[in-house]
Short mmCIF file of C-alpha atoms in Angstrom, two decimals:
data_model
loop_
_atom_site.label_atom_id
_atom_site.label_comp_id
_atom_site.label_asym_id
_atom_site.label_seq_id
_atom_site.Cartn_x
_atom_site.Cartn_y
_atom_site.Cartn_z
CA MET U 24 122.57 85.50 -9.88
CA PRO U 25 119.16 83.73 -10.13
CA ALA U 26 116.20 85.08 -8.03
CA PRO U 27 115.86 83.89 -4.66
CA ASN U 28 113.43 81.60 -3.67
CA LYS U 29 110.39 83.12 -1.96
CA ILE U 30 108.47 81.02 0.20
CA ILE U 31 104.98 82.99 1.09
CA SER U 32 101.86 81.39 2.36
CA ARG U 33 98.39 82.67 3.72
CA SER U 34 96.65 81.19 6.54
CA PRO U 35 93.78 82.42 8.79
CA MET U 36 95.01 84.62 11.52
CA VAL U 37 95.33 83.16 15.07
CA ALA U 38 95.83 84.36 18.49
CA ALA U 39 99.34 85.50 18.97
CA ALA U 40 99.67 83.21 22.02
CA THR U 41 98.74 80.18 19.88
CA ALA U 42 101.17 81.09 17.18
CA LEU U 43 104.01 81.38 19.58
CA SER U 44 103.08 78.33 21.40
CA ALA U 45 103.25 76.57 18.12
CA LEU U 46 106.81 77.14 17.89
CA SER U 47 108.90 74.78 19.51
CA VAL U 48 112.40 76.62 19.38
CA LEU U 49 114.14 74.99 22.23
CA SER U 50 113.67 71.60 20.77
CA ILE U 51 115.01 72.47 17.43
CA PRO U 52 118.59 71.09 17.03
CA LEU U 53 121.02 73.75 17.14
CA THR U 54 123.49 73.91 14.25
CA ALA U 55 127.08 73.96 15.41
CA PRO U 56 129.20 77.02 14.67
CA ALA U 57 131.76 76.51 11.65
CA ALA U 58 135.37 76.13 12.15
CA LEU U 59 137.54 79.49 12.83
CA ALA U 60 138.59 79.82 9.46
CA ALA U 61 135.27 80.21 8.13
CA PRO U 62 134.91 80.13 4.14
CA ALA U 63 134.26 83.36 2.27
CA PRO U 64 130.50 83.69 1.74
CA SER U 65 129.32 82.67 -1.68
CA ALA U 66 127.11 84.54 -4.33
CA ALA U 67 124.23 82.64 -3.12
CA PRO U 68 122.93 81.39 0.39
CA PRO U 69 123.58 77.73 1.37
CA ALA U 70 120.63 75.39 0.58
CA ARG U 71 120.73 74.77 4.28
CA MET U 72 121.54 76.86 7.14
CA SER U 73 121.36 76.92 10.72
CA THR U 74 117.83 76.34 12.21
CA VAL U 75 118.29 78.06 15.58
CA GLY U 76 114.92 79.85 15.97
CA GLY U 77 112.91 77.58 13.84
CA ALA U 78 113.12 75.45 10.58
CA ARG U 79 112.14 77.94 8.29
CA LEU U 80 114.80 80.39 9.25
CA GLY U 81 117.31 78.03 7.72
CA LEU U 82 115.72 77.92 4.47
CA PRO U 83 117.17 80.20 1.77
CA GLY U 84 114.95 82.95 0.06
CA THR U 85 111.99 85.01 1.68
CA GLN U 86 109.81 83.34 4.81
CA VAL U 87 106.56 85.23 5.67
CA ASP U 88 103.26 83.78 6.70
CA LEU U 89 100.75 86.29 5.83
CA GLY U 90 97.64 86.16 7.61
CA ASP U 91 94.22 87.93 7.00
CA GLY U 92 94.76 91.67 6.37
CA ALA U 93 98.35 91.40 6.40
CA PRO U 94 100.35 93.54 3.98
CA VAL U 95 102.47 92.05 1.24
CA LEU U 96 106.26 92.80 1.81
CA PRO U 97 107.92 95.60 -0.04
CA LYS U 98 108.70 94.49 -3.56
CA ASP U 99 111.88 96.35 -4.26
CA LEU U 100 114.19 94.91 -1.41
CA SER U 101 117.71 94.04 -2.55
CA ALA U 102 119.44 93.24 0.58
CA ARG U 103 121.17 89.62 0.48
CA SER U 104 119.79 88.89 4.26
CA TRP U 105 117.15 90.69 6.54
CA ILE U 106 114.90 90.10 9.41
CA VAL U 107 111.99 91.53 11.22
CA ALA U 108 111.20 90.63 14.76
CA ASP U 109 108.92 91.43 17.43
CA ALA U 110 111.19 92.59 20.02
CA GLU U 111 108.57 91.96 22.79
CA SER U 112 107.68 88.57 22.07
CA GLY U 113 110.72 87.37 20.00
CA ALA U 114 108.54 86.39 17.06
CA VAL U 115 110.13 86.72 13.57
CA LEU U 116 107.47 87.82 11.52
CA ALA U 117 109.51 87.64 8.24
CA ALA U 118 112.97 87.00 6.97
CA HIS U 119 115.08 86.42 3.98
CA ASN U 120 118.20 84.03 4.39
CA ALA U 121 118.20 85.02 7.95
CA HIS U 122 120.92 82.59 8.78
CA TRP U 123 123.33 83.30 5.73
CA ARG U 124 126.76 83.69 7.37
CA LEU U 125 128.23 86.98 6.08
CA PRO U 126 130.65 89.66 7.03
CA PRO U 127 128.76 91.86 9.76
CA ALA U 128 131.12 95.21 9.15
CA SER U 129 130.63 97.38 12.14
CA THR U 130 127.35 96.06 13.30
CA LEU U 131 129.55 93.66 15.30
CA LYS U 132 130.37 96.32 17.42
CA MET U 133 127.04 95.60 19.26
CA LEU U 134 128.36 92.30 20.34
CA PHE U 135 131.60 94.19 21.27
CA ALA U 136 129.60 96.62 23.30
CA ASP U 137 127.54 93.90 24.81
CA THR U 138 130.32 92.00 25.88
CA VAL U 139 132.63 94.66 27.43
CA LEU U 140 130.56 97.61 28.41
CA PRO U 141 129.62 96.06 31.80
CA LYS U 142 133.41 95.70 32.89
CA PHE U 143 134.24 99.35 33.23
CA PRO U 144 132.41 102.34 35.13
CA ARG U 145 131.98 105.06 32.68
CA THR U 146 133.88 107.52 34.91
CA GLN U 147 137.13 105.31 34.63
CA THR U 148 139.87 107.17 32.83
CA HIS U 149 142.58 105.79 30.62
CA LYS U 150 145.78 107.20 29.27
CA VAL U 151 145.89 106.11 25.53
CA THR U 152 149.46 104.65 24.54
CA PRO U 153 151.00 103.94 21.04
CA ALA U 154 150.19 100.34 21.72
CA ASP U 155 146.52 100.71 22.18
CA LEU U 156 146.16 102.06 18.53
CA ALA U 157 148.81 99.88 16.82
CA ASP U 158 146.44 97.34 15.13
CA VAL U 159 143.96 99.52 13.81
CA GLY U 160 143.12 98.59 10.30
CA ALA U 161 143.98 101.09 7.31
CA GLY U 162 141.16 102.99 6.36
CA SER U 163 139.23 102.52 9.52
CA SER U 164 136.35 104.74 10.67
CA LEU U 165 137.92 106.88 13.50
CA VAL U 166 136.42 109.14 16.14
CA GLY U 167 139.95 110.78 16.61
CA ILE U 168 141.58 109.42 19.57
CA LYS U 169 145.20 110.58 20.23
CA GLU U 170 148.10 108.98 21.86
CA LYS U 171 149.18 110.18 25.44
CA GLU U 172 145.58 111.81 25.78
CA THR U 173 143.17 110.81 28.46
CA TYR U 174 139.48 109.84 27.92
CA THR U 175 136.97 108.53 29.97
CA VAL U 176 135.18 105.08 29.53
CA HIS U 177 132.05 107.34 28.46
CA ASP U 178 134.02 109.37 25.97
CA LEU U 179 135.25 105.93 24.50
CA TRP U 180 131.76 104.52 24.00
CA LEU U 181 130.17 107.66 22.55
CA GLY U 182 133.15 107.06 19.98
CA VAL U 183 132.10 103.47 19.42
CA PHE U 184 128.46 104.37 18.81
CA LEU U 185 128.30 107.72 17.09
CA ARG U 186 131.40 107.69 14.91
CA SER U 187 131.85 103.79 14.60
CA GLY U 188 135.41 104.39 16.05
CA ASN U 189 137.68 101.62 15.42
CA ASP U 190 140.45 103.56 17.44
CA ALA U 191 138.00 103.62 20.48
CA VAL U 192 137.21 99.73 20.13
CA HIS U 193 140.87 99.03 19.96
CA VAL U 194 141.46 101.40 23.26
CA LEU U 195 138.56 99.54 25.05
CA SER U 196 139.95 96.43 24.04
CA ALA U 197 143.39 97.27 25.35
CA MET U 198 141.72 98.02 28.72
CA ASN U 199 140.23 94.35 28.41
CA GLY U 200 143.54 92.83 28.30
CA GLY U 201 143.95 93.15 24.48
CA ILE U 202 142.55 92.16 21.08
CA LYS U 203 142.84 88.37 21.46
CA PRO U 204 141.03 88.09 24.87
CA THR U 205 138.47 90.60 23.64
CA VAL U 206 137.82 88.60 20.49
CA ASP U 207 137.87 85.26 23.05
CA ASP U 208 135.16 87.00 25.17
CA MET U 209 133.15 87.87 22.12
CA ASN U 210 133.08 84.46 20.53
CA ALA U 211 132.26 83.03 24.04
CA HIS U 212 129.19 85.77 24.66
CA ALA U 213 127.80 84.85 21.27
CA GLN U 214 127.98 81.05 21.94
CA GLU U 215 125.74 81.93 25.31
CA LEU U 216 123.25 84.19 23.34
CA GLN U 217 123.20 80.87 20.69
CA ALA U 218 124.24 83.38 17.98
CA LEU U 219 126.08 80.26 16.43
CA ASP U 220 126.66 82.04 12.86
CA THR U 221 128.90 84.15 14.25
CA ASN U 222 132.86 84.17 14.20
CA VAL U 223 134.78 87.07 15.43
CA MET U 224 138.24 87.60 14.19
CA SER U 225 138.47 91.59 15.08
CA PRO U 226 136.60 93.45 17.61
CA ASP U 227 135.71 96.26 15.69
CA GLY U 228 133.99 94.57 12.42
CA TYR U 229 136.85 95.36 10.16
CA ASP U 230 137.23 92.87 7.38
CA ALA U 231 139.23 89.88 8.48
CA LYS U 232 139.51 86.45 6.90
CA GLY U 233 136.86 83.93 8.46
CA GLN U 234 134.84 87.03 10.14
CA VAL U 235 130.98 86.40 9.87
CA SER U 236 127.86 87.02 11.28
CA SER U 237 124.21 86.72 10.03
CA ALA U 238 121.18 88.83 10.43
CA TYR U 239 119.34 86.78 12.91
CA ASP U 240 122.75 86.68 15.44
CA LEU U 241 123.05 90.42 14.93
CA THR U 242 119.24 90.94 16.16
CA LEU U 243 120.09 88.83 19.07
CA PHE U 244 123.18 91.02 19.70
CA ALA U 245 120.76 94.37 19.56
CA ARG U 246 118.27 92.76 21.62
CA SER U 247 120.82 91.35 24.40
CA GLY U 248 122.47 94.84 24.10
CA MET U 249 119.45 96.75 24.72
CA GLN U 250 118.96 95.29 27.99
CA LYS U 251 121.56 97.56 29.22
CA LYS U 252 120.72 101.41 30.00
CA ASP U 253 124.01 102.54 29.20
CA PHE U 254 123.83 100.57 25.90
CA ARG U 255 120.38 102.21 25.16
CA GLU U 256 121.82 105.52 25.78
CA TYR U 257 124.80 105.53 23.73
CA CYS U 258 122.89 103.92 20.82
CA SER U 259 120.20 106.21 20.81
CA THR U 260 122.50 109.51 21.27
CA VAL U 261 122.47 111.89 17.97
CA ARG U 262 125.36 114.24 18.78
CA ALA U 263 127.77 114.49 21.51
CA SER U 264 130.89 116.48 22.62
CA PHE U 265 134.27 114.68 22.27
CA PRO U 266 137.52 115.73 23.95
CA GLY U 267 140.09 117.20 21.42
CA GLU U 268 143.71 117.39 21.76
CA THR U 269 145.63 119.16 24.52
CA LYS U 270 147.73 121.97 23.07
CA LYS U 271 150.04 124.64 24.60
CA ASN U 272 150.20 128.01 23.73
CA LYS U 273 153.27 130.26 23.36
CA LYS U 274 153.27 131.03 26.84
CA GLY U 275 153.33 127.28 27.65
CA LYS U 276 150.19 127.13 28.97
CA THR U 277 147.93 124.02 28.22
CA SER U 278 144.44 123.84 27.08
CA ARG U 279 142.16 121.17 25.81
CA GLY U 280 139.01 121.89 23.71
CA SER U 281 136.43 119.48 22.32
CA PHE U 282 134.70 119.00 19.13
CA GLU U 283 131.12 117.45 17.97
CA ILE U 284 130.45 114.10 16.92
CA GLN U 285 127.10 112.91 15.15
CA ASN U 286 125.82 109.37 15.11
CA THR U 287 126.49 107.84 11.61
CA ASN U 288 122.93 105.84 11.67
CA ARG U 289 121.10 107.76 9.27
CA LEU U 290 117.36 106.88 10.63
CA LEU U 291 118.49 108.53 13.89
CA SER U 292 120.20 111.74 12.79
CA GLY U 293 118.73 111.95 9.23
CA ASP U 294 120.43 112.88 5.89
CA TYR U 295 119.30 114.66 2.75
CA ASP U 296 117.53 111.75 1.32
CA VAL U 297 116.66 109.90 4.51
CA SER U 298 114.38 111.22 7.22
CA VAL U 299 114.64 110.49 10.79
CA TYR U 300 112.36 107.49 11.23
CA GLN U 301 109.57 108.00 13.98
CA GLY U 302 110.44 106.32 17.24
CA ILE U 303 113.73 104.82 16.04
CA ALA U 304 116.40 104.47 19.28
CA GLY U 305 119.21 102.89 17.44
CA VAL U 306 120.91 100.52 17.08
CA LYS U 307 124.38 100.31 14.86
CA ASN U 308 125.17 100.50 11.41
CA GLY U 309 128.51 99.37 9.56
CA ASN U 310 130.05 99.24 6.10
CA THR U 311 133.17 97.83 4.62
CA THR U 312 134.39 96.32 1.26
CA ASP U 313 133.70 92.90 2.04
CA ALA U 314 130.32 93.51 4.10
CA GLY U 315 128.87 96.03 2.23
CA ALA U 316 126.32 98.29 4.37
CA THR U 317 124.78 96.42 7.11
CA PHE U 318 122.33 98.04 9.90
CA THR U 319 120.37 96.65 12.96
CA GLY U 320 117.59 99.15 14.07
CA VAL U 321 115.05 99.15 16.70
CA ALA U 322 111.74 101.09 16.79
CA GLU U 323 108.72 101.72 18.56
CA ARG U 324 105.06 102.60 17.42
CA ASP U 325 102.01 102.55 19.36
CA GLY U 326 103.55 100.45 22.41
CA ARG U 327 105.01 98.07 19.94
CA VAL U 328 108.55 97.55 19.52
CA LEU U 329 110.45 95.82 16.37
CA LEU U 330 114.04 95.15 15.61
CA VAL U 331 115.13 94.88 11.96
CA THR U 332 118.39 93.93 10.34
CA VAL U 333 119.61 94.37 7.03
CA MET U 334 122.72 93.16 5.39
CA ASN U 335 124.29 94.02 2.06
CA PRO U 336 121.39 95.72 -0.32
CA GLU U 337 122.49 94.97 -3.81
CA LYS U 338 121.27 98.19 -5.04
CA LYS U 339 123.94 100.79 -4.18
CA ASP U 340 121.85 103.86 -3.96
CA HIS U 341 123.13 106.30 -1.42
CA ASN U 342 121.58 105.28 2.24
CA GLU U 343 119.95 102.19 0.65
CA VAL U 344 120.41 100.14 3.69
CA TYR U 345 118.48 102.77 5.91
CA LYS U 346 115.87 102.95 2.99
CA GLU U 347 115.20 99.47 3.00
CA THR U 348 115.00 99.10 6.84
CA ALA U 349 112.66 101.77 6.90
CA LYS U 350 110.66 99.76 4.30
CA LEU U 351 110.68 96.79 6.46
CA PHE U 352 110.00 98.68 9.80
CA ASP U 353 106.85 100.30 7.93
CA TRP U 354 105.59 96.78 6.87
CA GLY U 355 106.45 95.15 10.32
CA PHE U 356 104.38 97.56 12.50
CA ALA U 357 101.55 97.00 9.75
CA ALA U 358 101.83 93.26 9.91
CA LEU U 359 101.76 92.87 13.65
CA ASP U 360 99.10 90.67 14.65
CA LYS U 361 98.50 89.69 11.22
CA ALA U 362 101.35 88.11 9.87
CA ARG U 363 102.09 84.70 11.60
CA PRO U 364 105.69 83.99 12.89
CA VAL U 365 107.93 82.05 11.03
CA GLY U 366 110.63 81.73 13.83
CA GLU U 367 111.55 83.01 16.81
CA LEU U 368 114.79 84.86 18.71
CA VAL U 369 115.97 82.19 21.06
CA PRO U 370 117.03 83.16 24.76
CA PRO U 371 120.54 82.90 25.98
CA ARG U 372 121.70 79.28 26.39
CA SER U 373 121.98 79.65 30.26
CA ALA U 374 118.44 80.84 30.18
CA ALA U 375 117.02 77.89 28.17
CA GLU U 376 119.13 75.51 30.53
CA ALA U 377 117.56 77.14 33.53
CA LYS U 378 114.28 76.75 32.22
CA SER U 379 114.52 73.14 31.49
CA ARG U 380 115.75 72.39 35.06
CA PRO U 381 112.84 70.59 37.22
CA GLY U 382 111.55 72.99 39.61
CA ALA U 383 113.47 76.13 38.30
CA GLU U 384 111.87 79.27 39.46
CA PRO U 385 112.98 82.60 38.10
CA SER U 386 114.60 85.14 40.56
CA ALA U 387 113.86 88.96 40.68
CA GLY U 388 116.61 91.22 39.53
CA ARG U 389 117.12 93.76 36.98
CA ALA U 390 119.03 93.51 33.91
CA ASP U 391 120.96 96.79 34.14
CA GLY U 392 121.80 96.92 37.79
CA GLY U 393 119.71 98.41 40.46
CA SER U 394 115.78 97.87 41.09
CA SER U 395 112.67 99.27 39.54
CA PRO U 396 109.22 98.59 39.91
CA ALA U 397 109.01 97.17 36.21
CA ALA U 398 112.05 95.14 36.41
CA GLU U 399 111.47 93.46 39.77
CA ALA U 400 109.34 90.85 38.62
CA SER U 401 111.88 89.80 35.64
CA VAL U 402 114.73 87.56 35.66
CA SER U 403 118.36 89.11 35.49
CA VAL U 404 120.29 87.63 32.63
CA ARG U 405 123.41 89.53 32.76
CA ASN U 406 124.53 92.30 34.99
CA GLY U 407 124.60 95.36 32.94
CA SER U 408 126.36 98.85 33.39
CA THR U 409 126.02 100.64 36.55
CA GLY U 410 126.10 104.15 34.66
CA MET U 411 123.69 106.64 34.91
CA GLY U 412 120.94 105.64 32.45
CA ILE U 413 118.37 107.90 30.37
CA ALA U 414 114.78 107.91 30.19
CA LEU U 415 114.58 104.44 28.85
CA GLY U 416 116.10 102.93 31.85
CA VAL U 417 114.42 104.92 34.34
CA ALA U 418 111.10 103.93 32.93
CA GLY U 419 112.06 100.47 33.51
CA GLY U 420 112.53 99.45 29.69
CA ALA U 421 115.03 96.81 30.02
CA LEU U 422 114.78 93.61 28.27
CA VAL U 423 113.91 90.79 30.61
CA LEU U 424 113.36 86.94 30.49
CA LEU U 425 110.36 86.00 31.86
CA ALA U 426 109.64 82.22 33.16
CA ALA U 427 108.54 81.12 29.69
CA GLY U 428 112.19 81.61 28.47
CA VAL U 429 111.22 84.45 26.20
CA PHE U 430 112.55 87.95 26.14
CA LEU U 431 110.08 90.74 26.46
CA VAL U 432 110.29 94.45 26.28
CA ASN U 433 108.23 96.69 28.50
CA ARG U 434 105.52 98.16 26.93
CA ARG U 435 106.14 101.51 28.89
CA TRP U 436 109.66 101.79 27.29
CA PRO U 437 109.10 105.57 26.21
CA LEU U 438 111.11 105.63 22.82
CA PRO U 439 108.95 107.94 21.03
CA ASP U 440 109.24 110.36 23.83
CA LEU U 441 112.95 110.01 24.19
CA MET U 442 113.24 110.53 20.53
CA ARG U 443 111.18 113.85 20.71
CA ARG U 444 113.30 115.16 23.31
CA ARG U 445 116.48 114.55 21.26
CA THR U 446 118.36 117.65 19.57
CA ARG U 447 117.85 117.09 15.70
CA PRO U 448 120.43 118.26 13.14
#
């Protein structure tokens, strides 16, 4: 395959406000989603892709605008698609085939969680039936759910986020009315988020004909999900105890133990060839035959928060997706306020429409339920989980929609403190 096009320019650095105001994101025509039977991705990105978020994001190859003092991008990136975005302003600092529609693997579980998580309180229980697990794909990643055992919703979400358990996804989907209603809900929510590259066929990200997303869309899912304090808690949890199988001894007495599960996000939990990334707080990884390795991460450094998504590195070294993500995080933090934006993460459709109405004013609220001093001046986009949050939520670290129609992350979001408090392997 020929080397991908690279479009790089240098220009004098301007103030961030000027750079962002130059992006007329909402005035750019949105590319309509493809039909449900989306074609399999080709070996090279299409010449024209969606322009959601900016015209340059629809071009193949690398898009970056290096201002004065901005470092050059890492030269050994091999991913088919990636994106680096400022989670506060929504500015896309750099991207490579951002809208290339590719199989997403389990990173699609971010959309599943963002869609379904608010529907059930974490203390609700469910007894698993054989039908709940009937359609789990062969070779799926599993957390170890057993039929006829009872689990709390909290248990199930730990299984989704830490072990990427397709069995947990299917149980939660059964609680939501079944696989098809859940897929329909996810597709509808993707449309609301303006994630128009995405077509969901299976809620767990298991390879399915026509199931696609993009680095751009996965970043939107992470950004929306991080509004919810339960989502933030689950995606940043390194290890947890999970209920085991009920057993009966010779005297007929039953007992149920537990076993430990660990997050498979290696930037969060570490591995022999990957260090825990300083300030990392999630979000979700994936790996399937069709998708290869995929990952979306969020990290904070010196009060600034970045989102990075990497899809399918061509280099097949162990943990390569995490290594390339870490390099892009390092570049992004060094390039903040130096690299000029090449696009923007758009707000949800309803927020954009509300902003465009004459005389529309934001109403106070909190994105993840309840109220806090930091969130009272924000606009609530969706009601989130009512479950007990962690330090992220208590500190008012929800993503909020301001009157300008742009998502922001509260700068007091204490990601490094949270991560230092986490028990490490």
